[in-house]
JSON list of C-alpha atoms and ligand atoms in Angstrom, two decimals:
[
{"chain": "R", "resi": 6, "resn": "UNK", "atom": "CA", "xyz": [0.00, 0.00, 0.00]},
{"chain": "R", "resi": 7, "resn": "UNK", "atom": "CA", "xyz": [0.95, 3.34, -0.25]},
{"chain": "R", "resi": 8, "resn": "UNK", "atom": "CA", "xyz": [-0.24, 4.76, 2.63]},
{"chain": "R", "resi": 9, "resn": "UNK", "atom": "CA", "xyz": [-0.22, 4.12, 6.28]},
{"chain": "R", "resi": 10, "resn": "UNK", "atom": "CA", "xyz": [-4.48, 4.80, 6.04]},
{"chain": "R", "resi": 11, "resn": "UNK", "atom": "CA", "xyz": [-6.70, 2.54, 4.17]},
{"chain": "R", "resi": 12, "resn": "UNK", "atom": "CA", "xyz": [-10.26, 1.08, 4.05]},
{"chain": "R", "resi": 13, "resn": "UNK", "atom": "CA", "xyz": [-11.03, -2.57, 3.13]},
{"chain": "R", "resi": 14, "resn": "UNK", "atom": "CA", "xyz": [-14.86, -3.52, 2.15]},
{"chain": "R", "resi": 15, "resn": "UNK", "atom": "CA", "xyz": [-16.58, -4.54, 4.80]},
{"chain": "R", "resi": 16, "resn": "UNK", "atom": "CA", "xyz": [-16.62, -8.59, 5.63]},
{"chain": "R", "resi": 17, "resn": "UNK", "atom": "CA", "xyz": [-19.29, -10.65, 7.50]},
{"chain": "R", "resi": 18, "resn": "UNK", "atom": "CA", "xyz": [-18.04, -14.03, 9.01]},
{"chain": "R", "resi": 19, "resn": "UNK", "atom": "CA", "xyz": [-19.40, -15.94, 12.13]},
{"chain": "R", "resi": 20, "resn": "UNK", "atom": "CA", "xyz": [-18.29, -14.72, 15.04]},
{"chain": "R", "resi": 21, "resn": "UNK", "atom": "CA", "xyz": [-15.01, -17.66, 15.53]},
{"chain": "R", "resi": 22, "resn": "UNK", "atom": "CA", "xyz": [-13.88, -15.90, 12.29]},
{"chain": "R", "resi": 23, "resn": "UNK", "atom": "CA", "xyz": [-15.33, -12.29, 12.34]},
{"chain": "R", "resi": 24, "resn": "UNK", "atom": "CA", "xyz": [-14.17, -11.92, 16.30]},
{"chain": "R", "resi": 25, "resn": "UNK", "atom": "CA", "xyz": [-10.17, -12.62, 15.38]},
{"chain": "R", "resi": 26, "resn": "UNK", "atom": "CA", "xyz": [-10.41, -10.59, 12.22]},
{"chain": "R", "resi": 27, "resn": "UNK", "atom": "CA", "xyz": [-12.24, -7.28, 13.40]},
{"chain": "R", "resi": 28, "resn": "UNK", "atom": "CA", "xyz": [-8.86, -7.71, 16.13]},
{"chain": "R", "resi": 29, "resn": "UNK", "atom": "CA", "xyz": [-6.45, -8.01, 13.76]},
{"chain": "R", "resi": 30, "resn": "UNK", "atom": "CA", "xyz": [-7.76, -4.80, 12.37]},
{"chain": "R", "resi": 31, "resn": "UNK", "atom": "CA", "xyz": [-8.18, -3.17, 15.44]},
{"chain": "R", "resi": 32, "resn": "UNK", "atom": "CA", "xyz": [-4.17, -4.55, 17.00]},
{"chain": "R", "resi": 33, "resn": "UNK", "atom": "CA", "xyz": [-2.43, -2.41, 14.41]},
{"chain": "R", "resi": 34, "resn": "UNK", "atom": "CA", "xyz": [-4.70, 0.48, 14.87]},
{"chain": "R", "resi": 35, "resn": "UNK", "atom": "CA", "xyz": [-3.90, 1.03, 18.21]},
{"chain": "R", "resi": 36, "resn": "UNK", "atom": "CA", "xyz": [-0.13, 0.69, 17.35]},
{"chain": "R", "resi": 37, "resn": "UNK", "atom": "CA", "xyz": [2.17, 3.93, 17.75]},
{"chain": "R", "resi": 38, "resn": "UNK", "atom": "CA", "xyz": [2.22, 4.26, 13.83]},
{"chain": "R", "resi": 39, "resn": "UNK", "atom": "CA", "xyz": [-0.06, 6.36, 11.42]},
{"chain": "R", "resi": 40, "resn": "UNK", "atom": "CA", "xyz": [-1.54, 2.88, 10.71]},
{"chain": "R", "resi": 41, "resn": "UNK", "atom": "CA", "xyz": [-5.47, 3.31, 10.52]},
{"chain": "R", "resi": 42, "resn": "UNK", "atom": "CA", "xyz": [-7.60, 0.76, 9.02]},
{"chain": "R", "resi": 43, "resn": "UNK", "atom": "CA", "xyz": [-11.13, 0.86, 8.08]},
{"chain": "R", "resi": 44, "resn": "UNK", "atom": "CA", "xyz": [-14.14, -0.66, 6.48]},
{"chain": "R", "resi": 45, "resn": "UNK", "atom": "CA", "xyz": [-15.82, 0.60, 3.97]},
{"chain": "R", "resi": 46, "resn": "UNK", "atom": "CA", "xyz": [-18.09, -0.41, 1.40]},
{"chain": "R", "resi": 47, "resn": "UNK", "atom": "CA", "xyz": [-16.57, 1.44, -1.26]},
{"chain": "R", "resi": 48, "resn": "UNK", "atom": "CA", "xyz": [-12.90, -0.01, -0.72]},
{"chain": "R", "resi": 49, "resn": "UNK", "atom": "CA", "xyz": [-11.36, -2.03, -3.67]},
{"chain": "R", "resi": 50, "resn": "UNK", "atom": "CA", "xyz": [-9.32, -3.72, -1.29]},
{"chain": "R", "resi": 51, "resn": "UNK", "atom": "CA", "xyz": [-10.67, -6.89, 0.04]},
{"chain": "R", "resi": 52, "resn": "UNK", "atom": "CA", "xyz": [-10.33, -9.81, 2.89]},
{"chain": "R", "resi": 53, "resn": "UNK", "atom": "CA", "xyz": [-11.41, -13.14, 2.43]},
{"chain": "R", "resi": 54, "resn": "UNK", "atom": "CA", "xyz": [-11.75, -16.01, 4.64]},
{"chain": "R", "resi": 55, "resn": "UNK", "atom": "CA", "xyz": [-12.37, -19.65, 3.22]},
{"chain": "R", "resi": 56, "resn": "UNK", "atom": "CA", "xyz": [-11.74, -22.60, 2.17]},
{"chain": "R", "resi": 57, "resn": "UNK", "atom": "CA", "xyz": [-8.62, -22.88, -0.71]},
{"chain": "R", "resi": 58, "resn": "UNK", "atom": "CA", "xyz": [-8.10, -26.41, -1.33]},
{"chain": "R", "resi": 59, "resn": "UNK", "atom": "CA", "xyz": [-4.70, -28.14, -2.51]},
{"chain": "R", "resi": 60, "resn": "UNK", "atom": "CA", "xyz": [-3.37, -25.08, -1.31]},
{"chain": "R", "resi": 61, "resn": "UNK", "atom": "CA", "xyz": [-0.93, -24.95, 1.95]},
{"chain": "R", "resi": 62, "resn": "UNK", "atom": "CA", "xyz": [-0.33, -21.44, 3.09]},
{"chain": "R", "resi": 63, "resn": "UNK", "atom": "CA", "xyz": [-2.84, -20.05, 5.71]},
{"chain": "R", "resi": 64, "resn": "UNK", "atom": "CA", "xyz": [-2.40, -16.82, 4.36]},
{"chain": "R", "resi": 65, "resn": "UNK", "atom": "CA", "xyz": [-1.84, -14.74, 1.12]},
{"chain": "R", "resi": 66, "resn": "UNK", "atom": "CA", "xyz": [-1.75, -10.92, 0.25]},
{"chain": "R", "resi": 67, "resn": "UNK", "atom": "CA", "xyz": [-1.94, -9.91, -3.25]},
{"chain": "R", "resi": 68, "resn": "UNK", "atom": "CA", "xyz": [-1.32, -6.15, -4.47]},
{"chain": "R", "resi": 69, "resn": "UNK", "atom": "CA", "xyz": [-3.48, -4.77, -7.39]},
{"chain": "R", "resi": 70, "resn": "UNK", "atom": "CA", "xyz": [-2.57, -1.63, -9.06]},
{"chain": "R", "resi": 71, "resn": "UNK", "atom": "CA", "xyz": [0.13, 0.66, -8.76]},
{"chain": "R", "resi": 72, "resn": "UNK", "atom": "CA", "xyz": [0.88, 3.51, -6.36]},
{"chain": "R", "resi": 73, "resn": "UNK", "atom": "CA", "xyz": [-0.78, 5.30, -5.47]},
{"chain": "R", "resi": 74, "resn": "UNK", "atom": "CA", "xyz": [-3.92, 4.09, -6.02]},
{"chain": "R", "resi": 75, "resn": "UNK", "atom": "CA", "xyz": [-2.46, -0.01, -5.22]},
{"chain": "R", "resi": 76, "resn": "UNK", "atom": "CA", "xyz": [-5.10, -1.71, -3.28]},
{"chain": "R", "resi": 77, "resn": "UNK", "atom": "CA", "xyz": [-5.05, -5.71, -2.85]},
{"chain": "R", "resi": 78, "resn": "UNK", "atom": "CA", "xyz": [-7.04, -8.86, -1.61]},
{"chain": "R", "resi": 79, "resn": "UNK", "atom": "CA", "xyz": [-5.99, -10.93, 1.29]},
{"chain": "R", "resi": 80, "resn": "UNK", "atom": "CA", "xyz": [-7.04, -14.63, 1.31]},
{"chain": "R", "resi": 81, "resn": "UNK", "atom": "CA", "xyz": [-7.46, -16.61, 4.96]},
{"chain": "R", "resi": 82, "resn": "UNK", "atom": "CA", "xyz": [-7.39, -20.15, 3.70]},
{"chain": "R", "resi": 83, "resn": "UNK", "atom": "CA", "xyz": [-9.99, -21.31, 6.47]},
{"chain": "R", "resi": 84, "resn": "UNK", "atom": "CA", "xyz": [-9.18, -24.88, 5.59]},
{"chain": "R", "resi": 85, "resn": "UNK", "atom": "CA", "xyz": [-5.32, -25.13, 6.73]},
{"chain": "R", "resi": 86, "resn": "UNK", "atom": "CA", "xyz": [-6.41, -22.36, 9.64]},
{"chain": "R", "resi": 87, "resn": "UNK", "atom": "CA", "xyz": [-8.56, -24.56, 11.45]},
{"chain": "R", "resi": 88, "resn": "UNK", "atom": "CA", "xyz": [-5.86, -27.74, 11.35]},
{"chain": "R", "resi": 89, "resn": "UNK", "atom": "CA", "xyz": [-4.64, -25.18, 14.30]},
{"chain": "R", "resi": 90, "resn": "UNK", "atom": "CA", "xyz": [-5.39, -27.16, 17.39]},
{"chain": "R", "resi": 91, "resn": "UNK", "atom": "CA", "xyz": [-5.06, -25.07, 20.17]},
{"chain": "R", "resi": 92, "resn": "UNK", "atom": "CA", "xyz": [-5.58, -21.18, 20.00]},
{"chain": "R", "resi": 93, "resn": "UNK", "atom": "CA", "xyz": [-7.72, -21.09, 17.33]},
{"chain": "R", "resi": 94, "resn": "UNK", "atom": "CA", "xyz": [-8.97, -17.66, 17.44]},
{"chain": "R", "resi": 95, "resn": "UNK", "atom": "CA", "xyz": [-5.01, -16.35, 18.50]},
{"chain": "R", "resi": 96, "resn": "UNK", "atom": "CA", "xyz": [-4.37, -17.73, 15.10]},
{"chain": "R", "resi": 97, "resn": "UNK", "atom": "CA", "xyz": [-6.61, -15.91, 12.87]},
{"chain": "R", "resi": 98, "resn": "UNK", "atom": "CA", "xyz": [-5.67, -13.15, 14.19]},
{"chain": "R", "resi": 99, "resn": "UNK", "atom": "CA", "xyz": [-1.92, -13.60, 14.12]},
{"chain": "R", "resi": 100, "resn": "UNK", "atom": "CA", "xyz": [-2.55, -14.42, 10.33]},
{"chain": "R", "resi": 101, "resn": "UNK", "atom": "CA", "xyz": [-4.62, -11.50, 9.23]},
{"chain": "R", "resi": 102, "resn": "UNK", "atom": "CA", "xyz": [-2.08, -9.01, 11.28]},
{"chain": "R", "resi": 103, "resn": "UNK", "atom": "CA", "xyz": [0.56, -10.69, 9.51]},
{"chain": "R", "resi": 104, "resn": "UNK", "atom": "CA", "xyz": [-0.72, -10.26, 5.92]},
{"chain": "R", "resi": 105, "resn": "UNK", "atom": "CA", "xyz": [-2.11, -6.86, 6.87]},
{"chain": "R", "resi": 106, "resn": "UNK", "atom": "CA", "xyz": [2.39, -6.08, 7.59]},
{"chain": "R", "resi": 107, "resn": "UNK", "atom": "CA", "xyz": [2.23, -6.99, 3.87]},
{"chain": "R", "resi": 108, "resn": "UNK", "atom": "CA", "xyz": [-0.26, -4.30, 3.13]},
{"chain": "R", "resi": 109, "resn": "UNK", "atom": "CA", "xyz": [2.00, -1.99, 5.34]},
{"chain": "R", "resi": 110, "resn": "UNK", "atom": "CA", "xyz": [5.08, -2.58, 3.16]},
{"chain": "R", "resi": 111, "resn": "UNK", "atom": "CA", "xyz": [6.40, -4.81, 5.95]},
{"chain": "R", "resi": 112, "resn": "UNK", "atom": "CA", "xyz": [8.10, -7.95, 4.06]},
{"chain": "R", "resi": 113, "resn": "UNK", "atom": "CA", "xyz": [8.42, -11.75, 4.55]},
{"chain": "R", "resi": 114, "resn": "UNK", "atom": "CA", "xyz": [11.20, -13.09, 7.26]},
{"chain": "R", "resi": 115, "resn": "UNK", "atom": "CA", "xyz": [13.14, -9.82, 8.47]},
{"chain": "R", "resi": 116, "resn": "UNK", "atom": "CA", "xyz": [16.50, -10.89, 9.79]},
{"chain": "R", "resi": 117, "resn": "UNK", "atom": "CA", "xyz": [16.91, -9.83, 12.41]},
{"chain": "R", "resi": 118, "resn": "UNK", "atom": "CA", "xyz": [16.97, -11.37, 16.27]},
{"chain": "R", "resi": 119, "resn": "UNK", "atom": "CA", "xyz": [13.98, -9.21, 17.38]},
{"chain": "R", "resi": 120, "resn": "UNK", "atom": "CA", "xyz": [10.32, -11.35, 17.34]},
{"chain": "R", "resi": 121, "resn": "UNK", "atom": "CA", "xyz": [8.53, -9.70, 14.33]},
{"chain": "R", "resi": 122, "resn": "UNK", "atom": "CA", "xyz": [4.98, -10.95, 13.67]},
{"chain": "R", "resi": 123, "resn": "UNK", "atom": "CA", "xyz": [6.54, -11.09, 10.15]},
{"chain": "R", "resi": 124, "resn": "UNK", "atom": "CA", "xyz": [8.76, -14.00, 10.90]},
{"chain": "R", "resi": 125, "resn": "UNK", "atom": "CA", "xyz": [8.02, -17.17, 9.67]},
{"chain": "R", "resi": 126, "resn": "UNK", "atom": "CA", "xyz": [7.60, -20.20, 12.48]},
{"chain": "R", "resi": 127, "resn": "UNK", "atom": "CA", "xyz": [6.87, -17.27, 15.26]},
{"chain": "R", "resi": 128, "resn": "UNK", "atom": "CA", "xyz": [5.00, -18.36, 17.65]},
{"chain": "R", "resi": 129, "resn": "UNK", "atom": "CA", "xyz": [1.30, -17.38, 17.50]},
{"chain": "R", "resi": 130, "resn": "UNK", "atom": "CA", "xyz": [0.21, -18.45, 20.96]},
{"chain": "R", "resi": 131, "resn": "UNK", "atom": "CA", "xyz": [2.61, -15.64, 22.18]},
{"chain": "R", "resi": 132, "resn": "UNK", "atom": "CA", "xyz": [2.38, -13.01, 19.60]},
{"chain": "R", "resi": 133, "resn": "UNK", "atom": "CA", "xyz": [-0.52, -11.90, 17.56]},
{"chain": "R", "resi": 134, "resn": "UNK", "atom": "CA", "xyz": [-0.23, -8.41, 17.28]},
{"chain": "R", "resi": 135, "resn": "UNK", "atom": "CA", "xyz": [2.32, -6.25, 15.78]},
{"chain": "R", "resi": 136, "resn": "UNK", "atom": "CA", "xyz": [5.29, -5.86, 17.75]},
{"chain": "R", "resi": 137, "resn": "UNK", "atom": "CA", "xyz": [8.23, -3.51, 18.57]},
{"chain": "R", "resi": 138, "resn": "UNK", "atom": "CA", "xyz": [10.41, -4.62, 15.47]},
{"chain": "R", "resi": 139, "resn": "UNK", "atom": "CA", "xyz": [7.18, -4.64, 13.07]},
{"chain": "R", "resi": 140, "resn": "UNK", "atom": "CA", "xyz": [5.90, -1.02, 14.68]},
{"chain": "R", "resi": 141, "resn": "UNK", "atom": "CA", "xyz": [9.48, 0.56, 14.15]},
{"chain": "R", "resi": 142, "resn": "UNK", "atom": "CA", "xyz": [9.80, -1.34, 10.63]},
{"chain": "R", "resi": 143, "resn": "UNK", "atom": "CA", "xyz": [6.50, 0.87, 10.13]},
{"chain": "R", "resi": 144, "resn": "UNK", "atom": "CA", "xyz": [7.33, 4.03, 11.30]},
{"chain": "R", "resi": 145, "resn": "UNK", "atom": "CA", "xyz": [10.83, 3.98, 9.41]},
{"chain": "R", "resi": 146, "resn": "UNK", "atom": "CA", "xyz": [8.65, 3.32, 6.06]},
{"chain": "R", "resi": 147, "resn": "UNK", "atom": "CA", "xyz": [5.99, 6.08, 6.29]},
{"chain": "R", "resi": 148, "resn": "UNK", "atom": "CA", "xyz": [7.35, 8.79, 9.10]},
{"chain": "C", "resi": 7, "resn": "ZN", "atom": "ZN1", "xyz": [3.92, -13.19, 4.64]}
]
């Protein structure tokens, strides 16, 4: 995305799904960053939760467009999602704040030795909201 501010059209889930996502939205709002995220009915950008089959990631964001008007679609794929057997609700949210970093610029894997909510194999029990290293990789990119 282009900027630190951006609507995505509204999305209506049950409440196991809807619950974890509406957080997600609402954990990097309340970050220290110019990060605010909305719904609205006119966004292009979308989120999507279901079922993707044959296919093994839990998550994936996809840009559209170019700057700035870039906007993009983030699948949940609810099937590999709910192989998660404990913390279910920890991990939907971990995943949507994690492909929402995408829509922030953030990238795949940072090195470094910080816990980023970016890093693959972190562990979701203990982190599913944006942390120091992800906050400050934010603030570096739009401040
Ligand atoms: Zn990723």
């Amino acid at each position: 995305m282009a900027l630190p501010a951006f609507s995505v059209k509204p999305y209506d889930y049950n409440s196991l799904w809807q619950v974890p996502m509406d957080r997600a939205l609402s954990a990097w709002n309340v970050t220290p960053t110019p990060v605010w995220i909305t719904k609205s009915s006119s966004a292009k950008s979308i989120i999507v939760a279901q079922q993707y089959p044959g296919k093994t990631w839990f998550g994936l964001y996809t840009p559209h467009g170019s700057k700035p008007d870039r906007y993009f679609d983030i699948k949940l794929n609810s099937l590999e999602i709910s192989k998660a057997t404990t913390n279910f609700d920890k991990f939907v949210q971990y995943n949507l704040v994690h492909e929402l970093g995408h829509a922030l610029s953030l990238i795949d894997n940072p090195v470094t030795s910080q816990v980023s909510i970016m890093k693959y194999g972190v562990d979701f029990n203990l982190y599913y909201v944006p942390q120091q290293y992800d906050i400050n990789d934010v603030n570096n990119y739009y401040n």
